[in-house]
Coordinates of C-alpha atoms in Angstrom, one line a residue:
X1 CA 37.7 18.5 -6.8
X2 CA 38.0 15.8 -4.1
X3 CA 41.4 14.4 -4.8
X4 CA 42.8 17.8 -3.9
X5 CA 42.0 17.9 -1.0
X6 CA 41.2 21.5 -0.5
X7 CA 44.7 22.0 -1.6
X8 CA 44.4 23.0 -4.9
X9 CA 45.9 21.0 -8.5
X10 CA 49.1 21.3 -8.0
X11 CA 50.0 20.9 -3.9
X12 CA 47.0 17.8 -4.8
X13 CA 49.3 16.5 -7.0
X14 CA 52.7 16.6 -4.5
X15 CA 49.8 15.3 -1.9
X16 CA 49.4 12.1 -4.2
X17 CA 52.9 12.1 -5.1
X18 CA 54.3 12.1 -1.7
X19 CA 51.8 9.8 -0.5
X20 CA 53.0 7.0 -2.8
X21 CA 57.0 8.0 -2.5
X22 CA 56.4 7.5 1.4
X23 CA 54.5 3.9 0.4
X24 CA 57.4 2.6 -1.6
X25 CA 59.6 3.1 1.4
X26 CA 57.6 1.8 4.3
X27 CA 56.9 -1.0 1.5
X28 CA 60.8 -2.0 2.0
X29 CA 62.2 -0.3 4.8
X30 CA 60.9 -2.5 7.9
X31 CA 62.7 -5.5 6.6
X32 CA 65.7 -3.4 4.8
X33 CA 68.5 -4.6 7.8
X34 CA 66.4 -7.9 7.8
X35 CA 66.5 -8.7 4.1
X36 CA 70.6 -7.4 4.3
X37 CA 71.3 -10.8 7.1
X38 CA 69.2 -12.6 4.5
X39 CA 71.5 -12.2 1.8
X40 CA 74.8 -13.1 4.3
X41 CA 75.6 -9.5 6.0
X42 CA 76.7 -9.9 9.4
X43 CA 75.4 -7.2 12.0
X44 CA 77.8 -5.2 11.8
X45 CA 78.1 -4.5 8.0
X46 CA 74.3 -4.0 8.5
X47 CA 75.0 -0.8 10.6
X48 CA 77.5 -0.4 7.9
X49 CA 75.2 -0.7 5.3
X50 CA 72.7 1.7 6.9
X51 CA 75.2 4.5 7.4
X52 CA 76.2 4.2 3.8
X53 CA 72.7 5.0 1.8
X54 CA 72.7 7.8 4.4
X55 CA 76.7 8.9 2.9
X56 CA 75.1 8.2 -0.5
X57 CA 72.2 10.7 0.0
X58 CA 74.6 13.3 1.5
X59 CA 76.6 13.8 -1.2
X60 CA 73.5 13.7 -3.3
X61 CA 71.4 16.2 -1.8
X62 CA 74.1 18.8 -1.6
X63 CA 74.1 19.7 -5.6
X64 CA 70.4 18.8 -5.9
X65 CA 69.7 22.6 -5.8
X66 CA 72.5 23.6 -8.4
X67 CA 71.4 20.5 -10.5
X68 CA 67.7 21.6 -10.2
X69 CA 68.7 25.0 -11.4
X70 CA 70.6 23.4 -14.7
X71 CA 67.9 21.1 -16.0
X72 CA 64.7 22.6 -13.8
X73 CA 63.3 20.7 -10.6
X74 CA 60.2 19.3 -12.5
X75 CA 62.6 17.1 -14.7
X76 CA 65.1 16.2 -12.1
X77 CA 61.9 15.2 -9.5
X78 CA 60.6 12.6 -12.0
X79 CA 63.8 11.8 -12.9
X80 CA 65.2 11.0 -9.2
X81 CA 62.0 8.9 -8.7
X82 CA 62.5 6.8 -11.8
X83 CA 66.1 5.8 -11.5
X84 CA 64.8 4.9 -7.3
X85 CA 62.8 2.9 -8.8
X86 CA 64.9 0.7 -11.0
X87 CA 67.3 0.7 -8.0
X88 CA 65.0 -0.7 -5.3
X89 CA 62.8 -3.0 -7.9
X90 CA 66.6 -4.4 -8.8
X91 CA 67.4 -5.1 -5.1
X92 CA 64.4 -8.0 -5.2
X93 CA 67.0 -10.1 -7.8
X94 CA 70.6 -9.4 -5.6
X95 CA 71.9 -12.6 -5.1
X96 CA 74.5 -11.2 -2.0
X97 CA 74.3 -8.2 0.2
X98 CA 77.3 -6.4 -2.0
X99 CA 74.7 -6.3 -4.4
X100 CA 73.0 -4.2 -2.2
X101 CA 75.3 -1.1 -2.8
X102 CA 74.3 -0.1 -6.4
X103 CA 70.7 -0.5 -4.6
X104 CA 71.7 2.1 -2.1
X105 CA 73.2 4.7 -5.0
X106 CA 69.6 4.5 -6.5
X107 CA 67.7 5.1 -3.7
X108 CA 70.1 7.9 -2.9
X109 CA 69.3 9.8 -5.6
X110 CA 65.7 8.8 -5.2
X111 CA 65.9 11.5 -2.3
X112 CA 66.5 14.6 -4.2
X113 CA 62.7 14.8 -4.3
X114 CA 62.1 15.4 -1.1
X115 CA 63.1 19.1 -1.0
X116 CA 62.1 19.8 -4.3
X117 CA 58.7 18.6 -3.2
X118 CA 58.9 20.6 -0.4
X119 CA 59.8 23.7 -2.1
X120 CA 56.8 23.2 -4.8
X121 CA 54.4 23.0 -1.8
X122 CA 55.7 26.4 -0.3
X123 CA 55.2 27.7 -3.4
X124 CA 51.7 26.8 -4.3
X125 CA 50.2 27.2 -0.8
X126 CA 49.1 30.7 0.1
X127 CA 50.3 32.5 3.0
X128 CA 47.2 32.1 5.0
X129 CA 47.1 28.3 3.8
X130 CA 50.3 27.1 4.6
X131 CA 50.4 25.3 7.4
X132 CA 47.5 23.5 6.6
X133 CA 48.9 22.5 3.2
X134 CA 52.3 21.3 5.1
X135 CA 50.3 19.4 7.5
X136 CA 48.4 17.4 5.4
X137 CA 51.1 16.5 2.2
X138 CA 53.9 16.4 4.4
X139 CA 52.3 14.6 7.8
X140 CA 49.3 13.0 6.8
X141 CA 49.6 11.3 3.7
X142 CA 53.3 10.4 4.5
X143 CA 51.5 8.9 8.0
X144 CA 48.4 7.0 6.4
X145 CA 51.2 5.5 3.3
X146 CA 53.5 4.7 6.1
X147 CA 50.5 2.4 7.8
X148 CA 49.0 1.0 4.8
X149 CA 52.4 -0.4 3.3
X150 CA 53.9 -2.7 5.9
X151 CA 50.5 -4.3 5.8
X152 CA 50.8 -5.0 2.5
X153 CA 54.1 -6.1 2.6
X154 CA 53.4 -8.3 5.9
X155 CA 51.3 -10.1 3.5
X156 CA 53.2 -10.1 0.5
X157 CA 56.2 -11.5 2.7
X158 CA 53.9 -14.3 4.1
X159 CA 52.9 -15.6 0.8
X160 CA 56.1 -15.3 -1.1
X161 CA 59.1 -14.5 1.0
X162 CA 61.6 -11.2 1.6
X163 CA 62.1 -10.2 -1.8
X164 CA 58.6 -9.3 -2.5
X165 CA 58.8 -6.1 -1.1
X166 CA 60.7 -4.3 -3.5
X167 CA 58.7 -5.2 -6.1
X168 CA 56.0 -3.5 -4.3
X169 CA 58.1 -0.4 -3.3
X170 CA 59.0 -0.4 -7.0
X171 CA 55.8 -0.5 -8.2
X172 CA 54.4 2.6 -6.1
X173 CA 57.7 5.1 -6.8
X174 CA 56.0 5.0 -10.5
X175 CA 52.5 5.5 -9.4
X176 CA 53.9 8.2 -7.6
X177 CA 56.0 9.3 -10.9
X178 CA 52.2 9.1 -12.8
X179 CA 51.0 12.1 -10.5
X180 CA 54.5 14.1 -10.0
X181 CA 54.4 14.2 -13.9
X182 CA 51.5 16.0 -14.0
X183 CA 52.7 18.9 -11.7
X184 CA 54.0 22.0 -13.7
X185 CA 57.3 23.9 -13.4
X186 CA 56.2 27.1 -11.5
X187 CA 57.4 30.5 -11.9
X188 CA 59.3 30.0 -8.2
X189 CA 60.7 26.8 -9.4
X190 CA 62.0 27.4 -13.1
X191 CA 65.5 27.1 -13.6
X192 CA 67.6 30.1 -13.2
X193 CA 70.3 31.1 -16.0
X194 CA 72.3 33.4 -13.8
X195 CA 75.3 32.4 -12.2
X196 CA 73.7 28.5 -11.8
X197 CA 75.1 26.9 -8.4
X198 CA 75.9 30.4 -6.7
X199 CA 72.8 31.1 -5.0
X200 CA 73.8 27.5 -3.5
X201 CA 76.7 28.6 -1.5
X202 CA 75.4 31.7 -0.8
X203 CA 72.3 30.4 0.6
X204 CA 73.8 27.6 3.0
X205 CA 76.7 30.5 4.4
X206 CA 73.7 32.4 5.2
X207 CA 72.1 29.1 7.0
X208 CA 75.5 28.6 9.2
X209 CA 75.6 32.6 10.2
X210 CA 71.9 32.4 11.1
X211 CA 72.6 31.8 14.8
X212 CA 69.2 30.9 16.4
X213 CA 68.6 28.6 13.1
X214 CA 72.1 26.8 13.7
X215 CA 71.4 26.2 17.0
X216 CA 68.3 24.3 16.5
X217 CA 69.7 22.3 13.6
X218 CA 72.4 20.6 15.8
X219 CA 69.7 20.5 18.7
X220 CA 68.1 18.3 16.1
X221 CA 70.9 16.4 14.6
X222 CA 71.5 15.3 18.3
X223 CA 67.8 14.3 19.0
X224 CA 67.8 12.5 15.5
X225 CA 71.2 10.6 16.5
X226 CA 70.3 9.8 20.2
X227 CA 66.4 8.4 19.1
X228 CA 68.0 6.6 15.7
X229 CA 70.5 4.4 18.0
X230 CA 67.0 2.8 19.4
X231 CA 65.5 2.7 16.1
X232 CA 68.0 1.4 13.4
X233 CA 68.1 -2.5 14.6
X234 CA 64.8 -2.8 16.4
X235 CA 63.5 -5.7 14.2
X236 CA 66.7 -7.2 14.3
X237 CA 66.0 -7.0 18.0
X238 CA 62.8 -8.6 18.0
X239 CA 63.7 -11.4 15.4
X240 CA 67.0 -12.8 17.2
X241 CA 65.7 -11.9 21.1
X242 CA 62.4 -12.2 20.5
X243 CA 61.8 -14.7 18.3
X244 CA 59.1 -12.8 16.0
X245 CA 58.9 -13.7 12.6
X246 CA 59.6 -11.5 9.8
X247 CA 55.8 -11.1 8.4
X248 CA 54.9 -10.2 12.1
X249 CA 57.8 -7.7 12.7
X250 CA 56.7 -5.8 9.1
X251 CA 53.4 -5.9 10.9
X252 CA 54.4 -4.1 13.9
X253 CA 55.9 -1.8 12.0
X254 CA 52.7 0.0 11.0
X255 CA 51.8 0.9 14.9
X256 CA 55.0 3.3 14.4
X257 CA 52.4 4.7 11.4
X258 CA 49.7 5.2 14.1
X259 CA 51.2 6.7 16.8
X260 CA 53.0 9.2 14.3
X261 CA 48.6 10.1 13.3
X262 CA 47.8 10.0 17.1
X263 CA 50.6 12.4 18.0
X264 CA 50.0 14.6 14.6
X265 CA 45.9 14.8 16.2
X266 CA 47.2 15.5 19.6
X267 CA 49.3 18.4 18.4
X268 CA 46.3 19.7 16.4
X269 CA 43.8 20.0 18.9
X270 CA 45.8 20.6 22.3
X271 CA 46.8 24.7 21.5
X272 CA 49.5 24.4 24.3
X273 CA 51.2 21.6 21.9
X274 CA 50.0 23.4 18.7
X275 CA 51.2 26.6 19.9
X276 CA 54.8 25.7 21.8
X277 CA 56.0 23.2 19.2
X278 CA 59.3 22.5 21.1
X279 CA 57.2 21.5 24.0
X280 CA 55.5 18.4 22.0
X281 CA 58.7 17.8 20.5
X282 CA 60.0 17.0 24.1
X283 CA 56.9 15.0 24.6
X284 CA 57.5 13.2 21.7
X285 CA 61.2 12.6 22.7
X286 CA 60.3 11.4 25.6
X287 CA 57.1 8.8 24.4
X288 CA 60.0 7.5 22.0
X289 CA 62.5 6.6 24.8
X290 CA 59.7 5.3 26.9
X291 CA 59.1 3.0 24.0
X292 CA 62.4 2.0 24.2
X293 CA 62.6 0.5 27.3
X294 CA 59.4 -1.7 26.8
X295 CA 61.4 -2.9 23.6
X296 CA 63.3 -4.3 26.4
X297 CA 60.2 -6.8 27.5
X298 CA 59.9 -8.0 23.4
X299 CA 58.9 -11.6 25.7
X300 CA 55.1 -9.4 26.5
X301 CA 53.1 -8.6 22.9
X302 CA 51.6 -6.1 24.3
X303 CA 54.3 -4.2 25.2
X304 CA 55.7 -4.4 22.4
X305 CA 53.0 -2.8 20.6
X306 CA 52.7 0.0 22.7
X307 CA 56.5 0.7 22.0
X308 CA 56.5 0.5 18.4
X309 CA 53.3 3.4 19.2
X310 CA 55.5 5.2 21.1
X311 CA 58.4 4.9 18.1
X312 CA 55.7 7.4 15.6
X313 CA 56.5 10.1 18.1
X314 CA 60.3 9.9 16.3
X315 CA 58.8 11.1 12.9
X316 CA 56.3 13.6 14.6
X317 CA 59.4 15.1 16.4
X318 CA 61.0 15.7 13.4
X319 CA 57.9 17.4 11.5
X320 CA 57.6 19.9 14.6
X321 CA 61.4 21.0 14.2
X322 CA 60.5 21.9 11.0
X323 CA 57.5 24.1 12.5
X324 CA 59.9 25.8 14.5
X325 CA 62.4 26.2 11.3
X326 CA 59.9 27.7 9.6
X327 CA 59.5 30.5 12.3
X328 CA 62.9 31.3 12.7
X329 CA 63.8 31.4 8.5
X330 CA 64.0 34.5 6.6
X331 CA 61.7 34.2 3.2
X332 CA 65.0 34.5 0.9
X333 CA 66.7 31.4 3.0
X334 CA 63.8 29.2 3.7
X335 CA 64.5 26.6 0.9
X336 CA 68.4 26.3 1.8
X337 CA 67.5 26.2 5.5
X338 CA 65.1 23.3 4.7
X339 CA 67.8 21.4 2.8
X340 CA 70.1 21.9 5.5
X341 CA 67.6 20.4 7.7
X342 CA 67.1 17.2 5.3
X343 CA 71.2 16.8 5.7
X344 CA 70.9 17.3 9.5
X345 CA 68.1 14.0 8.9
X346 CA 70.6 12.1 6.7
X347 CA 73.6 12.7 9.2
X348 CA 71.6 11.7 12.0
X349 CA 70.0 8.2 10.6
X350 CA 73.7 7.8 8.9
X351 CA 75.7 8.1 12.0
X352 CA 72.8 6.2 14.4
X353 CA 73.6 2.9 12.5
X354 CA 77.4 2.5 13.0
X355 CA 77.4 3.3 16.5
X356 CA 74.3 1.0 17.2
X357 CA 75.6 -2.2 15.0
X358 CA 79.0 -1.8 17.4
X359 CA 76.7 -1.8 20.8
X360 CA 74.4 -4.5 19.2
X361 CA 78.0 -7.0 18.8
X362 CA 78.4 -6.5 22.8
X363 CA 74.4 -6.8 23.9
X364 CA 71.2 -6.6 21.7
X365 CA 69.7 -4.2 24.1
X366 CA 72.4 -2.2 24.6
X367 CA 71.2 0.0 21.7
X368 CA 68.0 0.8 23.2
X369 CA 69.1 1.6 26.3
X370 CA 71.8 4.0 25.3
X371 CA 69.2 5.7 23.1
X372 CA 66.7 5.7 26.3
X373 CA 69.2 7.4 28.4
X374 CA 71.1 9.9 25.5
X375 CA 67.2 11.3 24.8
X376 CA 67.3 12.7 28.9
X377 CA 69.5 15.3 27.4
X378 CA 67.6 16.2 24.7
X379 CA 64.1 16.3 26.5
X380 CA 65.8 18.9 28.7
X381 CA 67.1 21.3 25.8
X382 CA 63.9 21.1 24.6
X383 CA 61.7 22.2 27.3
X384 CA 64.5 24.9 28.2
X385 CA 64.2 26.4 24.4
X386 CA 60.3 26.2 24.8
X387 CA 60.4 27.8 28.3
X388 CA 62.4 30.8 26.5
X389 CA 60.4 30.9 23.6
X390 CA 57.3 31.3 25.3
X391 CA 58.7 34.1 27.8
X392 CA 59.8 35.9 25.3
X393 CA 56.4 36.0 23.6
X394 CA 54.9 37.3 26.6
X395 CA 57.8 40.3 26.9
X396 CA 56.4 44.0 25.7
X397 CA 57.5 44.8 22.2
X398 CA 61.2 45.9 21.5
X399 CA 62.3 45.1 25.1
X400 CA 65.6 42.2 25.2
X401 CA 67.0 41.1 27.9
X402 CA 71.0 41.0 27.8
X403 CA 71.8 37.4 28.4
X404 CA 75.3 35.4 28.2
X405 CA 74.6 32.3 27.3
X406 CA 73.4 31.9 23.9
X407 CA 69.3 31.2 24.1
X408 CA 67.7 30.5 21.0
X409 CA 64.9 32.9 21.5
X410 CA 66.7 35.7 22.7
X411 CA 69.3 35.1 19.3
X412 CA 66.3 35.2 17.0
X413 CA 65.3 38.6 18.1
X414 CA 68.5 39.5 17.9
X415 CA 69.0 38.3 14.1
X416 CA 65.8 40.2 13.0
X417 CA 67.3 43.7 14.7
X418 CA 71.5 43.0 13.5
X419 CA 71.5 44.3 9.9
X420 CA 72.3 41.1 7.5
X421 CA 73.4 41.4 3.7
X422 CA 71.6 40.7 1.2
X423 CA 71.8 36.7 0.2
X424 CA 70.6 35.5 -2.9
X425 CA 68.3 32.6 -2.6

């Protein structure tokens, strides 16, 4: 059928399903620090406010695997989406920002789906298929929802004012419930009645002994940290520098959506990108900081479109870690090394905001350019790892080179040859 996409019912299904999730937060998320100085926050409990959803969805996504286990990851999906729901439609009626909290605790819980959407998808798509399937549920549809909302938001704001929004968001979480309802509980996915929440802690120690797999989760948390101090207060930026309206800024925000498709394409059809993921992910670090600094122009229209272009390459840096995650992961750890990696995205957006509300009190643009100048760091560990990576793909078979420093491709043939015990997953 059409509406799968090629990807069969049920990874059709997540397609839909994560398609709308991703439309209820572009829906809100553009004006979310706007809409917290409408309701009296000063700048620097925005940050504040930022950092604590991303506390919130910490300690919510570490038991989401143990809870998922106890009452099966079906029911806890559409149950997480529901009470996201109620939370972000209730944030339309707050009457102050502390309001805002409870809001926060909702959508928190809201992101358990995430990687029990991802571990559905892995295990409907075939091996030969799974790429493909990742790319178009996880990249596409997120990219194309991430577009369409703001629009429909720029308008909604226009008409009516900031609250509309979250009626919006609120309305497509359950549209997205309708089709995750219909997804069955696979065999992979059923809830498991021995020792429930062990396989938990045994599966992230085995994440933190996995050398190679470490390293590239805090080469990530830093790239997330250093581009999210840009990021985080950009259309606080543009309204109080710039003087852009709040429909407008919601509006700009869906050129972040394009670039994100435009870098997706590139990465597709250039095999040097395609096939050295670390490479495009320095590209892509690099695009965002150069965005950045035109931010720093917000007086020139043009300029400032072109940034918010250069912003998508943010997301598509993130979706080509994973790439490189899934290379490196053992089978029986994949899922916990993927959660990990969702808590290396919360800690990095959570930490970004605090740090950029204090630099934002001293200068507006101070934010920006730190983030500019703390991505030079990251560009360069990047094309270092993706230097290695491809010279040891051209080595002969079974040859290592004895090296001190610790290189990420060198440690990954190195974990495949040290005998590892068994961890349950």
């Amino acid at each position: 059928m059409r509406w799968q996409l090629g990807l069969g019912r049920e990874n059709g299904l997540a397609f839909w399903g994560l398609l709308f999730i991703e439309g209820s937060f572009g829906a809100f998320f553009p004006i979310w620090p706007l809409y917290m100085e409408e309701l009296g926050a000063p700048i620097a409990i925005v940050g504040l406010l930022l950092a604590l959803g991303g506390v919130f969805r910490l300690f919510v996504l570490l038991p989401t695997a143990r809870i998922a286990d106890w009452m099966g990851s079906r029911k806890l999906l559409l149950v997480s989406r529901i009470v996201s729901a109620i939370g972000i439609g209730s944030a339309a009626f707050a009457p102050s920002w502390p309001w805002l909290v409870p809001v926060m605790m909702g959508t928190a819980v809201g992101s358990m789906a995430f990687p029990l959407l991802l571990a559905h998808v892995s295990a409907n798509a075939s091996e030969g298929d799974r790429v493909r399937a990742f790319s178009i549920i996880v990249t596409i549809g997120p990219s194309i929802a991430l577009l369409i909302a703001p629009l429909l938001s720029s308008a909604l704001i226009a008409v009516f004012d900031l609250r509309a929004p979250f009626l919006l968001s609120a309305l497509f979480t359950l549209i997205s419930v309708g089709f995750l309802s219909r997804m069955s509980e696979s065999e992979d996915e059923a809830p498991e009645e021995d020792a429930p929440g062990a396989s938990t802690t045994r599966g992230y120690r085995a994440v933190i002994r996995n050398v190679p797999v470490r390293n590239l989760l805090l080469l990530k948390l830093y790239t997330i940290f250093a581009l999210g101090l840009g990021t985080q207060l950009v259309p606080n930026y543009l309204r109080d520098v710039g003087g852009y309206a709040d429909a407008r800024i919601s509006l700009f925000s869906a050129f972040s959506a394009i670039g994100t498709i435009g870098f997706g394409a590139l990465v597709v059809r250039n095999r040097r990108f395609s096939d050295a993921p670390l490479l495009g992910a320095a590209l892509a670090v690099l695009l965002v900081s150069a965005g950045y600094i035109l931010f720093l122009t917000p007086e020139v229209i043009a300029l400032v479109i072109i940034a918010f272009l250069f912003r998508g390459g943010m997301f598509a840096s993130i979706s080509l870690f994973s790439a490189v995650l899934g290379e490196l992961a053992p089978a029986r750890d994949r899922e916990h090394i993927f959660t990990v990696s969702e808590l290396v995205i919360v800690a990095g957006f959570s930490t970004a905001p605090l740090v950029a509300g204090l630099l934002y009190g001293f200068e507006p643009s101070l934010p920006l350019i730190v983030s500019a100048i703390a991505g030079i760091p990251a560009i360069a560990a990047l094309l270092r790892l993706s230097h290695i990576r491809r010279h040891d793909d051209s080595d002969p078979p079974g040859v290592v080179e004895p090296v001190i420093a610790p290189d990420l491709a060198v440690l990954a043939v190195e974990s495949e040859l040290a005998p590892v015990d068994d961890q349950a997953t």
